[in-house]
Amino acid sequence: MTEEGGRLGIRSRLGRWRDPRLGEPVGASGMQRDRAKEICWMRAQVLLGNIVVALCGLWVIVAARGALAAGEDPKGVEFFEKNIRPVLVAQCYQCHSASAKEIKGELRLDTREGLRKGGESGLAIVPGKPEESLLLKALRHEDGLEMPPNNKLPDSVIANFEKWIAMGAPDPRRPNVSTVGSKISIVEARKFWSFQPPKSVPPPAVKNSDWPRSEIDRYLLAAMEAKGVVPVADADRQTLIRRVYFDLIGLPPSPEEIESFVQDPDPKALEKLIDRLLAMPQFGERWGRHWLDVARYGESTSKERNLPYPYAWRYRDYVYDSFAQDKPYDQFIREQIAGDLLPAKNAQQRNEYLTATGFLAIGPKSLNTRNREQYRMDVADEQLDVATRAVLALSVACARCHDHKFDPIPTADYYAMVGIFRSTEVLAGVSPGNNRTGYDGELGRLVSTSGASGGPRSGLSAAERKQLAQLKVELEKARQELQELRTLARQNAASKGEASKAGKKAKANQLPPKQQQEAKRLVQHVAELQRQIEALESKSSSSSAGSGSEGEPVMAVRDAAVPEDCRIHIRGEVTELGDVVPRGYVRVLTYPQSPEVNPQQSGRLQLAMWMTSRQNPLTARVMVNRIWYHLFGRGIVPTVDNFGALGEPPSHPELLDYLALSFMEQGWSVKKMIRKLMLTRAYQLSSAHHEGNYQKDPDNTLVWRMNRRRLEAEAIRDAILAVGGNLDLTRPQGSPVQEISGEIGRRAKTDVLFRETRYRSAYMPIVRGLMPELLNLFDGADPELVTGQRDVTTVAPQALYLMNAPLVLEQSEAAARRILSDSRLTDDRARLNHAFLRILGRPPTPQQADDALAFLADFAQTMPPSTSPDQRRVEAWASLCQALIASAEFRYVY
């Protein structure tokens, strides 16, 4: 007996509540009585238990972060290479590196050790603590510190440094770190595993020939047998149907669907279930959302001026439809890279292809950039980065300022590829510079006329196109001459001991009089050339947009009026130009029949063909690895977004190649590949622990059991709404972002973004810098980054959300009323069984049923005497439903 009403206390009862499949607690101990809302003991204890778990999780995260010191997080290293190192090289090395004539302030920024050691003023950075880092104060020009002096960097660059320091300041620049060196041997580089074509290796022989159900199982079992590991038992049908439902459509099965599947005697019951779910439109939303993570889908520009993208949703819906229709993956990629250049059968297909190019238009953009050439290069760089990371899992953009430090990608290859995107115009509806609204940018237009080809169009005559090309050549020549004079002025200032004043803005008065006049003439000449070029390009844009019947606006891209090759930008600077590089591809991945870039086009069409060729060693491998990751919780290549030197090698290389070849042979069908994997015995394993296997393979690299996986934020919200019976599966028209006018965070009213709806979470507005609370709490994808693998954190605010969020409270009560009003449920045991099936996907154990019924009986004691019996029942069942929703078992797939 205990102090709680003479019955076995709720705390004791919860201590015995176990997930019967895993032996893990559904809830944990702890007590809190909320008198204002009369929250029951059971609910409070379960939720507070989650907080305890969350706090423990924080300790684990901190410990893990410290453990990364020896081997940097690949994502962090990529962030450093792309966003930090180029700035250090361009802005800081002149005064703070081994090559400087005098190291200012005894601070070196060209090595990891120097950066962390600091200089005369103290520690330059304190990893994990931006506000204590002097480097950040200097970049902000605070506390008398200025770096660079008299020339503050853009806010977006400073924000990147703040984010980098908060990440722990990952920095791979160590003496013992192997880099590719300044001379890259393409022949030698092609020996790296991911740059070699997939090889067909027959499935290996296995000892336990009764276990495999497919060739995939044989690859896995052979590796297990070699390590003395044995697979665990198969999952029960209740576990399996919940796993399949969430994996395919992101929704829980109903109690009726669970019972029907469990009782189905057909040995092909699982096949029938998989085929039925693959055919549902919800499959497209579930797997399309995975792709939107990779495509860094967002509905605003982000950066310093955050303007909404009112029409980004068209690309979102295109992605969902593509997965629902099982569009071949190679065609899916071609449409996104070069849809506007593909021949279309009719207007509908032309519109679809044009919408697909939103992939290149929806990225973040820095509209405060005054230098239009800098803006063009930044946009092209972002496009190249998302295309190569998403499709090839390579960080090609890290070669913008220097040869890639780890992969065989020279700077020349970067500018060969970026020239393709620099020859592409973005129709995003926004533009940089001094315009007051930022909205004078052009949008694409869908058409209603038949027979549209979708091919390249220009409103310029042949003579005007030639004139435009000549003007651009002349502009580049004038800029080069002007840059040479600026360099000379800098050198003159340095020789007079005025190096600190020279900087990048060297004044013409540092030149002899004759050269001063020449510099002034060149400045005027450059301005006039730019005016003439902009006038011709504006004419081309307006004519192209006006051809055919204009329809609804869409974010898209098109070829520039006169495509052109790009010069190497020394250290990434738009004013420091080197040799012209013909447009092309990463040489380590080229093959004898690589398509040549059409000089009359941007080269995106040929790039798309090159990426999706069967001879490209990466595209199929990367996609089947992404599919494997979403089904098994870990990729065959664990670093799903990096198949380069900083990534991890495949655990089963022959299996990866087998899947890549099979994927291509089956027409690049995502649905067929998913079905193939789900019907393996490996996918159908239990997630139960096995101590002997764990000792030999603690990370489950050999796939001897199914990995337990936490649901994504969207699936958690959808499941909560489904439990309450309030999930609306219809597709909304458009996006709430369309109702926003003006700059987000300043003039625009954004209340519409937080308006609660019952649509699937796949349709929630994704505004950069203003994400929905639930997505932030449960590790939603960062819409500014390619995210093939989301983080999974356990933090206290997650438990507080499940305790207090109106969504959870409302749907818990809705679920209770739904259960109590079901005439088929004639007693509380039947209702309890139904509640567990609906929320957790399984019936309660006998002990759990007894404890829950005792709780329901006790609940009346916590309610005011004036409460009606019906309301007491609703409150009791609502509290029980919320406790189940708050449990870890609800948020995980086993």
Short mmCIF file of C-alpha atoms in Angstrom, two decimals, residues 252-698:
data_model
loop_
_atom_site.label_atom_id
_atom_site.label_comp_id
_atom_site.label_asym_id
_atom_site.label_seq_id
_atom_site.Cartn_x
_atom_site.Cartn_y
_atom_site.Cartn_z
CA PRO A 252 0.02 5.41 -38.51
CA PRO A 253 -2.23 2.47 -39.44
CA SER A 254 -5.71 2.43 -37.94
CA PRO A 255 -6.66 -0.26 -35.39
CA GLU A 256 -8.82 -1.91 -38.08
CA GLU A 257 -5.92 -2.00 -40.54
CA ILE A 258 -3.62 -3.49 -37.91
CA GLU A 259 -6.07 -6.23 -36.98
CA SER A 260 -6.80 -7.04 -40.63
CA PHE A 261 -3.10 -7.39 -41.45
CA VAL A 262 -2.35 -9.46 -38.34
CA GLN A 263 -5.16 -11.88 -39.14
CA ASP A 264 -4.51 -12.12 -42.91
CA PRO A 265 -3.40 -15.72 -43.62
CA ASP A 266 -2.13 -14.84 -47.11
CA PRO A 267 1.69 -15.31 -47.27
CA LYS A 268 1.71 -12.37 -49.69
CA ALA A 269 -0.07 -10.08 -47.21
CA LEU A 270 3.00 -7.88 -46.85
CA GLU A 271 3.43 -7.54 -50.60
CA LYS A 272 -0.21 -6.52 -50.97
CA LEU A 273 0.15 -3.97 -48.18
CA ILE A 274 3.28 -2.45 -49.71
CA ASP A 275 1.72 -2.24 -53.16
CA ARG A 276 -1.41 -0.57 -51.76
CA LEU A 277 0.56 2.06 -49.88
CA LEU A 278 2.92 2.73 -52.80
CA ALA A 279 -0.13 3.56 -54.92
CA MET A 280 -1.46 6.16 -52.46
CA PRO A 281 -0.88 9.90 -53.06
CA GLN A 282 0.43 10.13 -49.50
CA PHE A 283 3.49 8.17 -50.65
CA GLY A 284 4.42 11.08 -52.90
CA GLU A 285 4.14 13.51 -50.01
CA ARG A 286 6.20 11.33 -47.69
CA TRP A 287 9.07 10.62 -50.09
CA GLY A 288 8.81 13.99 -51.79
CA ARG A 289 9.46 15.60 -48.42
CA HIS A 290 12.68 13.56 -48.18
CA TRP A 291 13.77 15.10 -51.47
CA LEU A 292 12.80 18.62 -50.37
CA ASP A 293 15.26 18.19 -47.48
CA VAL A 294 17.96 17.55 -50.06
CA ALA A 295 16.73 20.35 -52.35
CA ARG A 296 16.97 22.84 -49.42
CA TYR A 297 13.33 23.80 -50.06
CA GLY A 298 12.37 27.14 -48.58
CA GLU A 299 9.81 29.83 -49.29
CA SER A 300 11.89 32.96 -48.72
CA THR A 301 15.29 34.43 -49.56
CA SER A 302 16.72 34.39 -46.01
CA LYS A 303 19.94 36.37 -45.49
CA GLU A 304 19.75 40.05 -44.51
CA ARG A 305 16.59 40.84 -46.48
CA ASN A 306 14.16 37.98 -46.09
CA LEU A 307 11.57 38.28 -48.84
CA PRO A 308 8.92 35.59 -49.36
CA TYR A 309 8.78 33.32 -52.41
CA PRO A 310 5.00 33.28 -53.04
CA TYR A 311 5.26 30.62 -55.76
CA ALA A 312 7.82 28.17 -54.39
CA TRP A 313 4.93 25.85 -53.54
CA ARG A 314 4.57 24.95 -57.22
CA TYR A 315 7.96 23.24 -57.10
CA ARG A 316 6.96 21.50 -53.85
CA ASP A 317 3.82 20.08 -55.46
CA TYR A 318 5.80 19.08 -58.55
CA VAL A 319 8.10 17.01 -56.35
CA TYR A 320 5.21 15.30 -54.55
CA ASP A 321 3.53 14.45 -57.86
CA SER A 322 6.77 13.12 -59.32
CA PHE A 323 7.27 10.63 -56.50
CA ALA A 324 3.59 9.66 -56.49
CA GLN A 325 3.78 8.95 -60.24
CA ASP A 326 7.08 7.09 -59.84
CA LYS A 327 8.76 9.33 -62.38
CA PRO A 328 12.09 7.71 -63.36
CA TYR A 329 14.78 9.26 -61.18
CA ASP A 330 17.06 10.11 -64.10
CA GLN A 331 14.23 12.02 -65.79
CA PHE A 332 13.38 13.68 -62.45
CA ILE A 333 16.94 15.02 -62.24
CA ARG A 334 17.04 16.13 -65.88
CA GLU A 335 13.84 18.13 -65.43
CA GLN A 336 15.15 19.95 -62.37
CA ILE A 337 18.51 20.84 -63.92
CA ALA A 338 17.34 21.63 -67.48
CA GLY A 339 13.57 21.28 -67.74
CA ASP A 340 13.25 24.53 -69.68
CA LEU A 341 15.56 23.09 -72.35
CA LEU A 342 13.83 19.72 -72.74
CA PRO A 343 11.46 19.23 -75.69
CA ALA A 344 7.86 19.07 -74.44
CA LYS A 345 4.93 17.25 -76.04
CA ASN A 346 2.35 19.83 -75.03
CA ALA A 347 1.73 22.88 -72.87
CA GLN A 348 1.02 20.80 -69.78
CA GLN A 349 4.38 19.02 -70.03
CA ARG A 350 6.16 22.26 -70.80
CA ASN A 351 4.70 23.79 -67.63
CA GLU A 352 5.76 20.75 -65.62
CA TYR A 353 9.31 20.96 -66.95
CA LEU A 354 9.51 24.69 -66.26
CA THR A 355 8.20 24.24 -62.73
CA ALA A 356 10.83 21.56 -62.12
CA THR A 357 13.63 24.10 -62.62
CA GLY A 358 12.43 25.77 -59.43
CA PHE A 359 15.03 23.44 -57.91
CA LEU A 360 17.63 25.98 -59.04
CA ALA A 361 15.57 29.07 -58.18
CA ILE A 362 14.36 28.51 -54.60
CA GLY A 363 17.72 28.76 -52.83
CA PRO A 364 18.67 31.48 -50.32
CA LYS A 365 19.82 34.79 -51.83
CA SER A 366 21.62 37.79 -50.40
CA LEU A 367 19.64 40.73 -51.80
CA ASN A 368 21.82 43.28 -50.01
CA THR A 369 24.69 42.53 -52.37
CA ARG A 370 25.30 45.76 -54.29
CA ASN A 371 27.81 44.28 -56.74
CA ARG A 372 25.71 42.52 -59.37
CA GLU A 373 28.61 40.37 -60.54
CA GLN A 374 29.15 39.19 -56.97
CA TYR A 375 25.45 38.41 -56.71
CA ARG A 376 25.50 36.43 -59.95
CA MET A 377 28.48 34.41 -58.80
CA ASP A 378 26.96 33.74 -55.36
CA VAL A 379 23.71 32.51 -56.93
CA ALA A 380 25.57 30.34 -59.43
CA ASP A 381 27.74 28.95 -56.63
CA GLU A 382 24.66 28.06 -54.58
CA GLN A 383 23.08 26.34 -57.58
CA LEU A 384 26.21 24.34 -58.29
CA ASP A 385 26.47 23.37 -54.64
CA VAL A 386 22.92 22.03 -54.35
CA ALA A 387 23.09 20.22 -57.70
CA THR A 388 26.35 18.43 -56.96
CA ARG A 389 25.59 17.61 -53.33
CA ALA A 390 22.05 16.43 -54.04
CA VAL A 391 22.83 14.30 -57.09
CA LEU A 392 26.51 13.38 -56.69
CA ALA A 393 27.06 13.76 -52.93
CA LEU A 394 30.19 15.81 -53.61
CA SER A 395 31.15 19.21 -52.22
CA VAL A 396 32.32 20.69 -55.53
CA ALA A 397 31.64 24.23 -54.31
CA CYS A 398 34.54 23.90 -51.86
CA ALA A 399 36.83 24.49 -54.86
CA ARG A 400 35.61 28.05 -55.45
CA CYS A 401 38.60 29.79 -53.89
CA HIS A 402 41.26 27.05 -54.16
CA ASP A 403 41.64 23.47 -55.25
CA HIS A 404 39.50 21.18 -53.11
CA LYS A 405 41.50 20.27 -50.03
CA PHE A 406 40.35 16.65 -49.87
CA ASP A 407 38.75 15.61 -53.16
CA PRO A 408 40.37 15.68 -56.63
CA ILE A 409 38.47 18.77 -57.77
CA PRO A 410 40.73 21.59 -58.99
CA THR A 411 39.53 25.16 -59.09
CA ALA A 412 39.43 24.99 -62.88
CA ASP A 413 36.80 22.25 -62.69
CA TYR A 414 34.71 24.39 -60.37
CA TYR A 415 34.74 27.31 -62.82
CA ALA A 416 34.01 24.95 -65.72
CA MET A 417 30.81 23.93 -63.93
CA VAL A 418 29.90 27.28 -62.42
CA GLY A 419 30.11 28.80 -65.89
CA ILE A 420 27.06 26.67 -66.75
CA PHE A 421 25.04 28.21 -63.94
CA ARG A 422 26.45 31.70 -64.51
CA SER A 423 25.03 31.39 -68.04
CA THR A 424 21.62 30.78 -66.48
CA GLU A 425 19.10 33.46 -65.49
CA VAL A 426 17.10 32.92 -62.31
CA LEU A 427 13.41 33.82 -62.45
CA ALA A 428 12.72 34.06 -58.73
CA GLY A 429 10.82 37.34 -58.55
CA VAL A 430 13.49 39.08 -56.48
CA SER A 431 16.61 41.05 -57.28
CA PRO A 432 19.55 42.56 -55.38
CA GLY A 433 20.68 46.14 -55.00
CA ASN A 434 19.05 49.38 -53.92
CA ASN A 435 15.48 48.83 -55.10
CA ARG A 436 13.13 49.54 -52.24
CA THR A 437 11.09 46.36 -52.32
CA GLY A 438 13.49 43.80 -53.77
CA TYR A 439 10.61 42.58 -55.93
CA ASP A 440 11.62 43.96 -59.33
CA GLY A 441 13.03 40.56 -60.30
CA GLU A 442 11.32 38.56 -63.03
CA LEU A 443 9.28 35.37 -62.62
CA GLY A 444 8.72 32.58 -65.08
CA ARG A 445 5.28 32.12 -66.60
CA LEU A 446 3.28 28.99 -67.22
CA VAL A 447 1.58 28.88 -70.60
CA SER A 448 -1.79 27.73 -71.81
CA THR A 449 -0.95 27.50 -75.53
CA SER A 450 -0.45 24.08 -77.10
CA GLY A 451 2.70 22.86 -78.76
CA ALA A 452 5.11 24.80 -76.54
CA SER A 453 8.53 23.27 -76.88
CA GLY A 454 10.10 24.57 -73.73
CA GLY A 455 13.26 25.21 -75.70
CA PRO A 456 15.48 28.28 -75.39
CA ARG A 457 14.00 31.53 -76.60
CA SER A 458 15.39 35.03 -76.95
CA GLY A 459 13.79 38.30 -77.97
CA LEU A 460 17.06 39.60 -79.48
CA SER A 461 17.89 39.64 -83.16
CA ALA A 462 21.04 37.91 -84.36
CA ALA A 463 22.81 41.28 -84.62
CA GLU A 464 21.77 42.24 -81.09
CA ARG A 465 22.93 38.90 -79.70
CA LYS A 466 26.31 39.45 -81.35
CA GLN A 467 26.47 43.00 -79.99
CA LEU A 468 25.68 41.74 -76.48
CA ALA A 469 28.41 39.13 -76.65
CA GLN A 470 30.96 41.74 -77.83
CA LEU A 471 29.94 44.13 -75.07
CA LYS A 472 30.51 41.44 -72.45
CA VAL A 473 33.95 40.65 -73.84
CA GLU A 474 34.81 44.34 -73.78
CA LEU A 475 33.49 44.65 -70.22
CA GLU A 476 35.71 41.81 -69.00
CA LYS A 477 38.73 43.40 -70.68
CA ALA A 478 38.00 46.81 -69.10
CA ARG A 479 37.53 45.27 -65.68
CA GLN A 480 40.84 43.45 -65.98
CA GLU A 481 42.67 46.66 -66.91
CA LEU A 482 41.02 48.51 -64.05
CA GLN A 483 41.98 45.76 -61.63
CA GLU A 484 45.62 45.99 -62.76
CA LEU A 485 45.60 49.70 -61.94
CA ARG A 486 44.07 49.03 -58.52
CA THR A 487 46.76 46.46 -57.82
CA LEU A 488 49.42 48.99 -58.81
CA ALA A 489 47.85 51.59 -56.51
CA ARG A 490 47.96 49.08 -53.65
CA GLN A 491 51.60 48.35 -54.27
CA ASN A 492 52.45 52.08 -54.36
CA ALA A 493 50.64 52.62 -51.07
CA ALA A 494 52.46 49.69 -49.48
CA SER A 495 55.84 50.97 -50.63
CA LYS A 496 55.09 54.29 -48.91
CA GLY A 497 54.27 52.56 -45.63
CA GLU A 498 50.52 53.02 -46.06
CA ALA A 499 49.63 49.36 -46.43
CA SER A 500 47.04 49.52 -43.66
CA LYS A 501 45.19 52.23 -45.58
CA ALA A 502 45.55 50.64 -48.98
CA GLY A 503 43.45 47.53 -48.55
CA LYS A 504 41.11 46.59 -51.33
CA LYS A 505 39.88 50.16 -51.84
CA ALA A 506 43.17 51.60 -53.04
CA LYS A 507 42.67 55.20 -54.19
CA ALA A 508 43.59 56.48 -57.63
CA ASN A 509 45.77 59.21 -56.10
CA GLN A 510 48.36 56.53 -55.37
CA LEU A 511 48.99 56.41 -59.17
CA PRO A 512 50.95 58.74 -61.45
CA PRO A 513 48.75 61.47 -63.02
CA LYS A 514 48.51 59.79 -66.43
CA GLN A 515 47.39 56.51 -64.91
CA GLN A 516 44.96 58.34 -62.63
CA GLN A 517 43.21 59.70 -65.73
CA GLU A 518 43.17 56.23 -67.28
CA ALA A 519 41.60 54.76 -64.12
CA LYS A 520 38.84 57.38 -64.16
CA ARG A 521 38.18 56.70 -67.85
CA LEU A 522 37.96 52.97 -67.22
CA VAL A 523 35.50 53.44 -64.36
CA GLN A 524 33.23 55.48 -66.63
CA HIS A 525 33.69 53.01 -69.49
CA VAL A 526 32.75 50.04 -67.28
CA ALA A 527 29.62 51.85 -66.09
CA GLU A 528 28.56 52.62 -69.69
CA LEU A 529 29.17 49.03 -70.82
CA GLN A 530 27.12 47.72 -67.93
CA ARG A 531 24.27 50.08 -68.86
CA GLN A 532 24.24 48.89 -72.48
CA ILE A 533 24.40 45.22 -71.44
CA GLU A 534 21.55 45.62 -68.94
CA ALA A 535 19.41 47.33 -71.59
CA LEU A 536 19.88 44.46 -74.05
CA GLU A 537 19.36 41.80 -71.39
CA SER A 538 16.20 43.57 -70.22
CA LYS A 539 14.89 43.56 -73.79
CA SER A 540 15.67 39.86 -74.09
CA SER A 541 13.93 39.09 -70.81
CA SER A 542 10.77 41.04 -71.60
CA SER A 543 10.50 39.55 -75.08
CA SER A 544 11.04 36.00 -73.87
CA ALA A 545 8.53 36.39 -71.07
CA GLY A 546 6.00 37.79 -73.50
CA SER A 547 6.17 35.02 -76.08
CA GLY A 548 3.15 32.75 -75.99
CA SER A 549 0.17 33.23 -73.70
CA GLU A 550 1.18 34.18 -70.19
CA GLY A 551 -0.30 32.17 -67.37
CA GLU A 552 0.38 31.74 -63.67
CA PRO A 553 3.77 32.82 -62.30
CA VAL A 554 6.34 30.19 -61.38
CA MET A 555 9.87 30.17 -59.98
CA ALA A 556 12.13 28.88 -62.70
CA VAL A 557 15.33 29.44 -64.69
CA ARG A 558 16.24 29.99 -68.32
CA ASP A 559 19.39 30.36 -70.36
CA ALA A 560 21.07 33.75 -70.53
CA ALA A 561 20.71 35.58 -73.82
CA VAL A 562 24.38 34.99 -74.57
CA PRO A 563 25.87 32.11 -72.58
CA GLU A 564 29.58 32.43 -71.91
CA ASP A 565 32.49 30.67 -70.27
CA CYS A 566 33.70 31.89 -66.92
CA ARG A 567 37.10 33.15 -65.82
CA ILE A 568 38.78 31.71 -62.77
CA HIS A 569 38.22 34.06 -59.85
CA ILE A 570 41.46 34.13 -57.90
CA ARG A 571 40.70 33.39 -54.24
CA GLY A 572 37.02 33.60 -55.23
CA GLU A 573 37.20 37.38 -55.78
CA VAL A 574 35.08 38.76 -58.62
CA THR A 575 37.68 41.49 -59.20
CA GLU A 576 40.68 39.14 -59.38
CA LEU A 577 40.23 37.32 -62.67
CA GLY A 578 42.38 34.62 -64.22
CA ASP A 579 42.12 32.43 -67.29
CA VAL A 580 38.87 31.61 -69.06
CA VAL A 581 37.73 28.01 -68.43
CA PRO A 582 35.50 26.33 -71.03
CA ARG A 583 32.23 25.11 -69.55
CA GLY A 584 32.32 21.46 -68.57
CA TYR A 585 32.27 18.99 -65.68
CA VAL A 586 34.34 17.58 -62.85
CA ARG A 587 37.10 15.79 -64.76
CA VAL A 588 37.48 12.91 -62.33
CA LEU A 589 33.93 11.87 -63.23
CA THR A 590 34.06 12.39 -66.99
CA TYR A 591 33.98 9.47 -69.40
CA PRO A 592 34.84 9.15 -73.11
CA GLN A 593 31.30 9.86 -74.27
CA SER A 594 30.64 12.80 -71.94
CA PRO A 595 28.34 15.25 -73.77
CA GLU A 596 29.97 18.44 -75.02
CA VAL A 597 28.46 21.72 -73.92
CA ASN A 598 26.43 23.45 -76.63
CA PRO A 599 28.05 26.91 -76.96
CA GLN A 600 24.66 28.42 -77.83
CA GLN A 601 23.15 27.24 -74.55
CA SER A 602 24.14 27.41 -70.90
CA GLY A 603 25.24 23.80 -70.82
CA ARG A 604 22.60 22.74 -68.28
CA LEU A 605 21.05 20.27 -70.70
CA GLN A 606 24.38 18.54 -71.26
CA LEU A 607 25.11 18.71 -67.52
CA ALA A 608 21.82 16.96 -66.80
CA MET A 609 22.60 14.26 -69.38
CA TRP A 610 26.09 13.79 -67.93
CA MET A 611 24.75 13.51 -64.38
CA THR A 612 22.13 10.91 -65.31
CA SER A 613 24.23 8.80 -67.63
CA ARG A 614 24.64 5.15 -66.65
CA GLN A 615 28.37 5.81 -66.99
CA ASN A 616 28.33 8.34 -64.16
CA PRO A 617 29.58 6.33 -61.15
CA LEU A 618 27.82 8.38 -58.49
CA THR A 619 24.22 9.26 -59.38
CA ALA A 620 22.60 5.84 -58.98
CA ARG A 621 24.78 4.92 -55.98
CA VAL A 622 23.87 8.13 -54.17
CA MET A 623 20.13 7.69 -54.67
CA VAL A 624 19.91 4.02 -53.68
CA ASN A 625 21.94 4.89 -50.60
CA ARG A 626 19.43 7.63 -49.73
CA ILE A 627 16.58 5.14 -50.13
CA TRP A 628 18.40 2.59 -47.96
CA TYR A 629 18.97 5.21 -45.27
CA HIS A 630 15.28 6.13 -45.07
CA LEU A 631 14.27 2.47 -44.71
CA PHE A 632 17.04 1.18 -42.45
CA GLY A 633 18.03 4.28 -40.47
CA ARG A 634 21.66 4.17 -41.64
CA GLY A 635 23.11 4.37 -45.12
CA ILE A 636 25.35 1.73 -46.63
CA VAL A 637 27.50 4.83 -46.95
CA PRO A 638 26.76 6.45 -43.56
CA THR A 639 27.60 9.95 -44.82
CA VAL A 640 24.69 10.11 -47.24
CA ASP A 641 25.60 13.59 -48.52
CA ASN A 642 29.32 12.99 -48.94
CA PHE A 643 30.79 10.27 -51.13
CA GLY A 644 34.17 12.01 -51.17
CA ALA A 645 37.29 11.61 -49.05
CA LEU A 646 35.69 13.15 -45.97
CA GLY A 647 32.81 10.70 -46.17
CA GLU A 648 32.81 7.18 -44.81
CA PRO A 649 33.34 4.20 -47.14
CA PRO A 650 30.46 1.79 -47.77
CA SER A 651 29.93 -1.00 -45.24
CA HIS A 652 28.83 -3.36 -48.06
CA PRO A 653 30.42 -2.08 -51.30
CA GLU A 654 29.31 -5.05 -53.44
CA LEU A 655 25.73 -4.65 -52.20
CA LEU A 656 25.77 -0.91 -52.98
CA ASP A 657 26.92 -1.62 -56.53
CA TYR A 658 24.33 -4.38 -56.92
CA LEU A 659 21.58 -1.95 -55.88
CA ALA A 660 22.87 0.84 -58.14
CA LEU A 661 22.98 -1.44 -61.18
CA SER A 662 19.56 -2.90 -60.35
CA PHE A 663 18.13 0.61 -59.93
CA MET A 664 19.24 1.61 -63.42
CA GLU A 665 18.17 -1.69 -64.99
CA GLN A 666 14.68 -1.27 -63.52
CA GLY A 667 14.24 2.10 -65.20
CA TRP A 668 15.43 4.23 -62.26
CA SER A 669 12.16 3.42 -60.46
CA VAL A 670 12.15 4.59 -56.85
CA LYS A 671 9.03 2.57 -56.04
CA LYS A 672 10.50 -0.66 -57.38
CA MET A 673 13.67 -0.14 -55.35
CA ILE A 674 11.70 0.56 -52.18
CA ARG A 675 9.55 -2.53 -52.74
CA LYS A 676 12.66 -4.63 -53.37
CA LEU A 677 14.22 -3.51 -50.08
CA MET A 678 11.05 -3.88 -48.01
CA LEU A 679 10.58 -7.48 -49.10
CA THR A 680 14.03 -8.46 -47.82
CA ARG A 681 14.29 -10.41 -44.61
CA ALA A 682 16.66 -7.76 -43.29
CA TYR A 683 13.95 -5.08 -43.46
CA GLN A 684 11.50 -7.35 -41.65
CA LEU A 685 13.80 -8.05 -38.68
CA SER A 686 12.94 -7.13 -35.14
CA SER A 687 14.81 -4.26 -33.51
CA ALA A 688 15.39 -6.31 -30.35
CA HIS A 689 18.75 -6.12 -28.62
CA HIS A 690 21.24 -9.02 -28.79
CA GLU A 691 24.17 -8.68 -26.42
CA GLY A 692 26.52 -11.00 -28.31
CA ASN A 693 25.95 -9.20 -31.59
CA TYR A 694 26.23 -5.83 -29.87
CA GLN A 695 29.68 -6.65 -28.51
CA LYS A 696 30.91 -7.46 -32.02
CA ASP A 697 29.01 -4.76 -33.94
CA PRO A 698 27.74 -2.02 -31.60
#
